PDB file of C-alpha atoms in Angstrom:
ATOM      1  CA  UNK A 136      59.216 150.242  94.397  1.00 74.00           C
ATOM      2  CA  UNK A 137      61.590 152.955  93.262  1.00 78.00           C
ATOM      3  CA  UNK A 138      59.303 155.561  94.814  1.00 80.00           C
ATOM      4  CA  UNK A 139      59.262 153.637  98.094  1.00 83.00           C
ATOM      5  CA  UNK A 140      63.040 153.379  98.077  1.00 86.00           C
ATOM      6  CA  UNK A 141      63.416 157.091  97.422  1.00 86.00           C
ATOM      7  CA  UNK A 142      60.937 158.020 100.150  1.00 83.00           C
ATOM      8  CA  UNK A 143      62.594 155.667 102.632  1.00 83.00           C
ATOM      9  CA  UNK A 144      65.976 157.153 101.764  1.00 86.00           C
ATOM     10  CA  UNK A 145      64.660 160.668 102.424  1.00 84.00           C
ATOM     11  CA  UNK A 146      63.157 159.607 105.747  1.00 79.00           C
ATOM     12  CA  UNK A 147      66.246 157.689 106.817  1.00 82.00           C
ATOM     13  CA  UNK A 148      68.824 160.351 106.044  1.00 82.00           C
ATOM     14  CA  UNK A 149      66.837 162.911 108.044  1.00 81.00           C
ATOM     15  CA  UNK A 150      67.398 160.851 111.179  1.00 78.00           C
ATOM     16  CA  UNK A 151      70.837 161.753 112.507  1.00 82.00           C
ATOM     17  CA  UNK A 152      70.601 158.885 114.989  1.00 79.00           C
ATOM     18  CA  UNK A 153      70.135 156.299 112.222  1.00 79.00           C
ATOM     19  CA  UNK A 154      72.919 157.747 110.070  1.00 84.00           C
ATOM     20  CA  UNK A 155      75.294 157.875 113.031  1.00 86.00           C
ATOM     21  CA  UNK A 156      74.391 154.292 113.954  1.00 85.00           C
ATOM     22  CA  UNK A 157      75.281 153.069 110.445  1.00 86.00           C
ATOM     23  CA  UNK A 158      78.638 154.848 110.679  1.00 87.00           C
ATOM     24  CA  UNK A 159      79.286 153.183 114.042  1.00 88.00           C
ATOM     25  CA  UNK A 160      78.278 149.792 112.630  1.00 85.00           C
ATOM     26  CA  UNK A 161      80.712 150.272 109.732  1.00 86.00           C
ATOM     27  CA  UNK A 162      83.555 151.101 112.109  1.00 85.00           C
ATOM     28  CA  UNK A 163      82.768 148.631 114.898  1.00 85.00           C
ATOM     29  CA  UNK A 164      84.095 145.398 113.381  1.00 82.00           C
ATOM     30  CA  UNK A 165      87.271 146.943 111.870  1.00 80.00           C
ATOM     31  CA  UNK A 166      88.083 148.493 115.249  1.00 79.00           C
ATOM     32  CA  UNK A 167      87.508 145.184 117.006  1.00 77.00           C
ATOM     33  CA  UNK A 168      89.744 143.375 114.506  1.00 74.00           C
ATOM     34  CA  UNK A 169      92.397 146.040 114.934  1.00 71.00           C
ATOM     35  CA  UNK A 170      92.279 145.703 118.732  1.00 73.00           C
ATOM     36  CA  UNK A 171      92.479 141.910 118.524  1.00 69.00           C
ATOM     37  CA  UNK A 172      95.468 142.265 116.224  1.00 64.00           C
ATOM     38  CA  UNK A 173      97.352 144.230 118.832  1.00 61.00           C
ATOM     39  CA  UNK A 174      96.084 147.704 117.911  1.00 54.00           C
ATOM     40  CA  UNK A 175      97.826 147.430 114.530  1.00 54.00           C
ATOM     41  CA  UNK A 176      95.255 147.372 111.689  1.00 50.00           C
ATOM     42  CA  UNK A 177      97.833 146.066 109.247  1.00 52.00           C
ATOM     43  CA  UNK A 178      98.942 143.307 111.567  1.00 51.00           C
ATOM     44  CA  UNK A 179      95.740 141.250 111.619  1.00 51.00           C
ATOM     45  CA  UNK A 180      97.384 138.361 109.798  1.00 55.00           C
ATOM     46  CA  UNK A 181      95.398 135.794 111.769  1.00 54.00           C
ATOM     47  CA  UNK A 182      92.144 136.723 109.971  1.00 59.00           C
ATOM     48  CA  UNK A 183      90.936 135.654 106.534  1.00 66.00           C
ATOM     49  CA  UNK A 184      88.539 137.857 104.597  1.00 66.00           C
ATOM     50  CA  UNK A 185      85.934 135.392 103.345  1.00 74.00           C
ATOM     51  CA  UNK A 186      85.242 133.569 106.646  1.00 77.00           C
ATOM     52  CA  UNK A 187      84.908 136.918 108.406  1.00 77.00           C
ATOM     53  CA  UNK A 188      82.517 138.285 105.770  1.00 80.00           C
ATOM     54  CA  UNK A 189      80.460 135.074 105.671  1.00 82.00           C
ATOM     55  CA  UNK A 190      80.106 134.965 109.451  1.00 83.00           C
ATOM     56  CA  UNK A 191      79.298 138.647 109.935  1.00 86.00           C
ATOM     57  CA  UNK A 192      77.074 139.071 106.869  1.00 87.00           C
ATOM     58  CA  UNK A 193      73.898 137.961 108.706  1.00 90.00           C
ATOM     59  CA  UNK A 194      74.719 140.377 111.532  1.00 91.00           C
ATOM     60  CA  UNK A 195      75.009 143.256 109.090  1.00 91.00           C
ATOM     61  CA  UNK A 196      71.686 142.285 107.516  1.00 91.00           C
ATOM     62  CA  UNK A 197      69.908 142.241 110.877  1.00 92.00           C
ATOM     63  CA  UNK A 198      71.464 145.515 112.012  1.00 91.00           C
ATOM     64  CA  UNK A 199      70.583 147.220 108.720  1.00 91.00           C
ATOM     65  CA  UNK A 200      66.942 146.205 109.120  1.00 90.00           C
ATOM     66  CA  UNK A 201      66.823 147.659 112.632  1.00 87.00           C
ATOM     67  CA  UNK A 202      68.597 150.856 111.639  1.00 86.00           C
ATOM     68  CA  UNK A 203      66.033 151.442 108.903  1.00 85.00           C
ATOM     69  CA  UNK A 204      63.050 150.846 111.197  1.00 79.00           C
ATOM     70  CA  UNK A 205      62.598 154.615 111.209  1.00 76.00           C
ATOM     71  CA  UNK A 206      61.141 154.216 107.713  1.00 78.00           C
ATOM     72  CA  UNK A 207      58.479 151.830 109.020  1.00 78.00           C
ATOM     73  CA  UNK A 208      57.346 153.938 111.966  1.00 72.00           C
ATOM     74  CA  UNK A 209      58.128 157.600 112.558  1.00 63.00           C
ATOM     75  CA  UNK A 210      58.711 157.018 116.281  1.00 60.00           C
ATOM     76  CA  UNK A 211      60.386 153.609 116.155  1.00 59.00           C
ATOM     77  CA  UNK A 212      63.335 154.942 118.188  1.00 59.00           C
ATOM     78  CA  UNK A 213      61.220 156.112 121.133  1.00 60.00           C
ATOM     79  CA  UNK A 214      62.196 154.856 124.591  1.00 61.00           C
ATOM     80  CA  UNK A 215      58.594 154.785 125.839  1.00 59.00           C
ATOM     81  CA  UNK A 216      57.633 151.113 125.581  1.00 67.00           C
ATOM     82  CA  UNK A 217      53.951 151.944 125.870  1.00 65.00           C
ATOM     83  CA  UNK A 218      53.973 154.497 123.075  1.00 69.00           C
ATOM     84  CA  UNK A 219      51.777 153.784 120.073  1.00 72.00           C
ATOM     85  CA  UNK A 220      53.772 153.373 116.869  1.00 70.00           C
ATOM     86  CA  UNK A 221      53.017 156.108 114.366  1.00 67.00           C
ATOM     87  CA  UNK A 222      52.993 155.535 110.621  1.00 69.00           C
ATOM     88  CA  UNK A 223      53.727 158.278 108.086  1.00 66.00           C
ATOM     89  CA  UNK A 224      50.804 157.433 105.830  1.00 70.00           C
ATOM     90  CA  UNK A 225      52.803 155.548 103.195  1.00 76.00           C
ATOM     91  CA  UNK A 226      51.094 152.239 103.951  1.00 74.00           C
ATOM     92  CA  UNK A 227      47.623 153.731 103.767  1.00 75.00           C
ATOM     93  CA  UNK A 228      48.383 155.594 100.535  1.00 77.00           C
ATOM     94  CA  UNK A 229      49.833 152.477  98.938  1.00 78.00           C
ATOM     95  CA  UNK A 230      46.806 150.392  99.892  1.00 75.00           C
ATOM     96  CA  UNK A 231      44.491 153.093  98.608  1.00 74.00           C
ATOM     97  CA  UNK A 232      46.242 153.099  95.230  1.00 75.00           C
ATOM     98  CA  UNK A 233      44.994 149.567  94.540  1.00 73.00           C
ATOM     99  CA  UNK A 234      48.456 148.211  93.806  1.00 78.00           C
ATOM    100  CA  UNK A 235      49.603 144.839  95.097  1.00 80.00           C
ATOM    101  CA  UNK A 236      50.866 144.983  98.671  1.00 83.00           C
ATOM    102  CA  UNK A 237      53.558 142.512  97.704  1.00 86.00           C
ATOM    103  CA  UNK A 238      55.258 145.410  95.961  1.00 86.00           C
ATOM    104  CA  UNK A 239      55.043 147.403  99.193  1.00 85.00           C
ATOM    105  CA  UNK A 240      56.650 144.615 101.222  1.00 87.00           C
ATOM    106  CA  UNK A 241      59.424 144.159  98.675  1.00 89.00           C
ATOM    107  CA  UNK A 242      59.968 147.902  98.335  1.00 88.00           C
ATOM    108  CA  UNK A 243      60.323 148.339 102.084  1.00 89.00           C
ATOM    109  CA  UNK A 244      63.171 145.814 102.033  1.00 91.00           C
ATOM    110  CA  UNK A 245      65.270 147.640  99.436  1.00 92.00           C
ATOM    111  CA  UNK A 246      66.848 150.265 101.699  1.00 92.00           C
ATOM    112  CA  UNK A 247      67.809 147.779 104.465  1.00 92.00           C
ATOM    113  CA  UNK A 248      69.327 145.459 101.860  1.00 93.00           C
ATOM    114  CA  UNK A 249      71.377 148.293 100.371  1.00 93.00           C
ATOM    115  CA  UNK A 250      72.514 149.429 103.817  1.00 92.00           C
ATOM    116  CA  UNK A 251      73.535 145.868 104.678  1.00 92.00           C
ATOM    117  CA  UNK A 252      75.584 145.576 101.504  1.00 92.00           C
ATOM    118  CA  UNK A 253      77.170 148.978 102.149  1.00 92.00           C
ATOM    119  CA  UNK A 254      78.256 147.987 105.652  1.00 90.00           C
ATOM    120  CA  UNK A 255      79.565 144.651 104.407  1.00 90.00           C
ATOM    121  CA  UNK A 256      81.435 146.471 101.657  1.00 89.00           C
ATOM    122  CA  UNK A 257      83.029 148.793 104.191  1.00 88.00           C
ATOM    123  CA  UNK A 258      84.354 145.759 106.076  1.00 86.00           C
ATOM    124  CA  UNK A 259      85.664 144.286 102.831  1.00 85.00           C
ATOM    125  CA  UNK A 260      87.492 147.548 102.086  1.00 84.00           C
ATOM    126  CA  UNK A 261      89.134 147.377 105.508  1.00 82.00           C
ATOM    127  CA  UNK A 262      90.141 143.744 105.007  1.00 79.00           C
ATOM    128  CA  UNK A 263      91.513 144.633 101.580  1.00 79.00           C
ATOM    129  CA  UNK A 264      93.506 147.526 103.063  1.00 80.00           C
ATOM    130  CA  UNK A 265      94.804 145.274 105.839  1.00 73.00           C
ATOM    131  CA  UNK A 266      96.065 142.785 103.259  1.00 71.00           C
ATOM    132  CA  UNK A 267      93.715 139.972 104.255  1.00 66.00           C
ATOM    133  CA  UNK A 268      92.153 139.381 100.831  1.00 65.00           C
ATOM    134  CA  UNK A 269      94.133 136.701  99.035  1.00 60.00           C
ATOM    135  CA  UNK A 270      93.038 135.470  95.615  1.00 53.00           C
ATOM    136  CA  UNK A 271      94.861 132.173  96.055  1.00 51.00           C
ATOM    137  CA  UNK A 272      93.533 131.339  99.527  1.00 51.00           C
ATOM    138  CA  UNK A 273      91.713 128.005  99.238  1.00 54.00           C
ATOM    139  CA  UNK A 274      90.143 126.159  96.333  1.00 65.00           C
ATOM    140  CA  UNK A 275      88.607 128.181  93.529  1.00 72.00           C
ATOM    141  CA  UNK A 276      85.080 126.843  94.078  1.00 74.00           C
ATOM    142  CA  UNK A 277      85.317 127.508  97.804  1.00 74.00           C
ATOM    143  CA  UNK A 278      86.320 131.101  97.113  1.00 76.00           C
ATOM    144  CA  UNK A 279      83.476 131.519  94.611  1.00 81.00           C
ATOM    145  CA  UNK A 280      80.854 130.067  96.962  1.00 81.00           C
ATOM    146  CA  UNK A 281      82.256 132.099  99.845  1.00 79.00           C
ATOM    147  CA  UNK A 282      82.121 135.298  97.827  1.00 82.00           C
ATOM    148  CA  UNK A 283      78.520 134.695  96.744  1.00 86.00           C
ATOM    149  CA  UNK A 284      77.576 133.829 100.323  1.00 85.00           C
ATOM    150  CA  UNK A 285      79.281 136.947 101.672  1.00 86.00           C
ATOM    151  CA  UNK A 286      77.255 139.079  99.242  1.00 88.00           C
ATOM    152  CA  UNK A 287      73.953 137.238  99.624  1.00 89.00           C
ATOM    153  CA  UNK A 288      74.021 136.842 103.414  1.00 90.00           C
ATOM    154  CA  UNK A 289      73.438 140.491 104.384  1.00 92.00           C
ATOM    155  CA  UNK A 290      70.745 140.985 101.740  1.00 93.00           C
ATOM    156  CA  UNK A 291      68.833 137.802 102.633  1.00 93.00           C
ATOM    157  CA  UNK A 292      68.861 138.500 106.376  1.00 94.00           C
ATOM    158  CA  UNK A 293      67.901 142.143 105.864  1.00 93.00           C
ATOM    159  CA  UNK A 294      64.969 141.096 103.677  1.00 94.00           C
ATOM    160  CA  UNK A 295      63.803 138.378 106.073  1.00 92.00           C
ATOM    161  CA  UNK A 296      64.094 140.639 109.119  1.00 92.00           C
ATOM    162  CA  UNK A 297      62.057 143.423 107.516  1.00 91.00           C
ATOM    163  CA  UNK A 298      59.370 140.932 106.516  1.00 90.00           C
ATOM    164  CA  UNK A 299      59.202 139.680 110.096  1.00 88.00           C
ATOM    165  CA  UNK A 300      58.833 143.247 111.361  1.00 85.00           C
ATOM    166  CA  UNK A 301      56.067 143.939 108.841  1.00 83.00           C
ATOM    167  CA  UNK A 302      54.225 140.669 109.450  1.00 81.00           C
ATOM    168  CA  UNK A 303      53.789 141.185 113.186  1.00 77.00           C
ATOM    169  CA  UNK A 304      51.681 144.357 112.915  1.00 71.00           C
ATOM    170  CA  UNK A 305      53.242 145.679 116.140  1.00 71.00           C
ATOM    171  CA  UNK A 306      51.233 148.566 117.586  1.00 72.00           C
ATOM    172  CA  UNK A 307      53.412 149.714 120.493  1.00 77.00           C
ATOM    173  CA  UNK A 308      57.118 150.337 120.925  1.00 73.00           C
ATOM    174  CA  UNK A 309      57.265 147.535 123.495  1.00 75.00           C
ATOM    175  CA  UNK A 310      55.768 144.916 121.177  1.00 78.00           C
ATOM    176  CA  UNK A 311      58.028 146.132 118.368  1.00 78.00           C
ATOM    177  CA  UNK A 312      61.065 145.673 120.621  1.00 81.00           C
ATOM    178  CA  UNK A 313      59.991 142.108 121.387  1.00 84.00           C
ATOM    179  CA  UNK A 314      59.692 141.395 117.674  1.00 84.00           C
ATOM    180  CA  UNK A 315      63.242 142.648 117.103  1.00 86.00           C
ATOM    181  CA  UNK A 316      64.488 140.101 119.651  1.00 88.00           C
ATOM    182  CA  UNK A 317      62.599 137.302 117.887  1.00 88.00           C
ATOM    183  CA  UNK A 318      63.926 138.484 114.518  1.00 87.00           C
ATOM    184  CA  UNK A 319      67.462 138.055 115.873  1.00 90.00           C
ATOM    185  CA  UNK A 320      67.028 134.265 115.966  1.00 92.00           C
ATOM    186  CA  UNK A 321      67.679 133.679 112.224  1.00 91.00           C
ATOM    187  CA  UNK A 322      70.680 136.001 112.398  1.00 91.00           C
ATOM    188  CA  UNK A 323      72.152 134.037 115.314  1.00 91.00           C
ATOM    189  CA  UNK A 324      71.499 130.721 113.580  1.00 92.00           C
ATOM    190  CA  UNK A 325      73.262 131.820 110.396  1.00 90.00           C
ATOM    191  CA  UNK A 326      76.249 133.167 112.302  1.00 88.00           C
ATOM    192  CA  UNK A 327      76.625 129.766 113.962  1.00 89.00           C
ATOM    193  CA  UNK A 328      76.172 128.000 110.620  1.00 87.00           C
ATOM    194  CA  UNK A 329      78.841 130.239 109.138  1.00 82.00           C
ATOM    195  CA  UNK A 330      81.274 128.938 111.727  1.00 82.00           C
ATOM    196  CA  UNK A 331      80.279 125.286 111.308  1.00 84.00           C
ATOM    197  CA  UNK A 332      79.384 124.722 107.649  1.00 83.00           C
ATOM    198  CA  UNK A 333      81.390 124.919 104.465  1.00 84.00           C
ATOM    199  CA  UNK A 334      80.860 127.835 102.071  1.00 82.00           C
ATOM    200  CA  UNK A 335      78.757 125.671  99.755  1.00 86.00           C
ATOM    201  CA  UNK A 336      76.326 124.472 102.412  1.00 89.00           C
ATOM    202  CA  UNK A 337      76.084 127.904 103.955  1.00 88.00           C
ATOM    203  CA  UNK A 338      75.165 129.335 100.546  1.00 88.00           C
ATOM    204  CA  UNK A 339      72.550 126.607 100.045  1.00 91.00           C
ATOM    205  CA  UNK A 340      70.939 127.328 103.407  1.00 92.00           C
ATOM    206  CA  UNK A 341      70.912 131.056 102.628  1.00 91.00           C
ATOM    207  CA  UNK A 342      69.181 130.482  99.291  1.00 92.00           C
ATOM    208  CA  UNK A 343      66.611 128.143 100.824  1.00 94.00           C
ATOM    209  CA  UNK A 344      65.916 130.535 103.697  1.00 94.00           C
ATOM    210  CA  UNK A 345      65.584 133.473 101.316  1.00 92.00           C
ATOM    211  CA  UNK A 346      63.168 131.567  99.083  1.00 93.00           C
ATOM    212  CA  UNK A 347      61.078 130.546 102.101  1.00 93.00           C
ATOM    213  CA  UNK A 348      60.923 134.167 103.296  1.00 91.00           C
ATOM    214  CA  UNK A 349      59.923 135.383  99.826  1.00 91.00           C
ATOM    215  CA  UNK A 350      57.284 132.685  99.291  1.00 91.00           C
ATOM    216  CA  UNK A 351      55.837 133.221 102.758  1.00 89.00           C
ATOM    217  CA  UNK A 352      55.587 136.956 102.107  1.00 88.00           C
ATOM    218  CA  UNK A 353      53.879 136.382  98.759  1.00 87.00           C
ATOM    219  CA  UNK A 354      51.471 133.830 100.249  1.00 86.00           C
ATOM    220  CA  UNK A 355      50.517 135.844 103.336  1.00 82.00           C
ATOM    221  CA  UNK A 356      50.389 139.372 101.943  1.00 83.00           C
ATOM    222  CA  UNK A 357      46.688 139.218 101.060  1.00 77.00           C
ATOM    223  CA  UNK A 358      45.794 137.969 104.517  1.00 78.00           C
ATOM    224  CA  UNK A 359      47.949 140.623 106.177  1.00 75.00           C
ATOM    225  CA  UNK A 360      46.639 143.440 104.000  1.00 73.00           C
ATOM    226  CA  UNK A 361      43.092 142.551 102.905  1.00 70.00           C
ATOM    227  CA  UNK A 362      41.703 144.609 100.046  1.00 64.00           C
ATOM    228  CA  UNK A 363      38.827 146.477 101.718  1.00 57.00           C
ATOM    229  CA  UNK A 364      38.212 148.683  98.670  1.00 53.00           C
ATOM    230  CA  UNK A 365      36.808 145.947  96.420  1.00 54.00           C
ATOM    231  CA  UNK A 366      33.289 146.304  95.122  1.00 49.00           C
ATOM    232  CA  UNK A 367      30.687 144.363  97.109  1.00 46.00           C
ATOM    233  CA  UNK A 368      28.756 143.433  93.981  1.00 44.00           C
TER     234      UNK A 368
END
């Protein structure tokens, strides 16, 4: 999986569009908060760090998965909806090596998960700079659960989104775009849950959803990637 992560990192950083999009995603929410606070970044006293991070964590996870789609298909950013998606040969080489494809699916999720955590961390740095991180805000357990949820949310949604993109076996840019819209459903649901549920219940739902995504990937990987190199005898 380390080799997959390194290769994905090399592919991703070569795409100026993807790198620029991550920079924009890191700056987007802080700018919006600054504008809502009256164009004074240090005056956003109406915002609390943990609720903001918990609510936006799923969004960061989804966005990170999309911004790393360039590592799944070399022409994932094409505007021609009828274009055939082109792979870089990594999938075929991994299958030919005889290793479990579960490792491939997990490895392909590492870069999006790291990007999601990086973008979430950039928002936390802004909130810390703006003076919105208060150690004594709320009960201790609520702060602990909120912190764990804020860290786990982006990673879980990034992992689940990548698995949805891999499971569909999209062949054209148009079908891949439709899958991205479908993959936005869990992200939207968790954003709503972040606004409605307590930190504890939001963390529980994240853990359950993450376990379901992992178990489904493990259970379906052989069907999705049948081993055609096995001996007939």
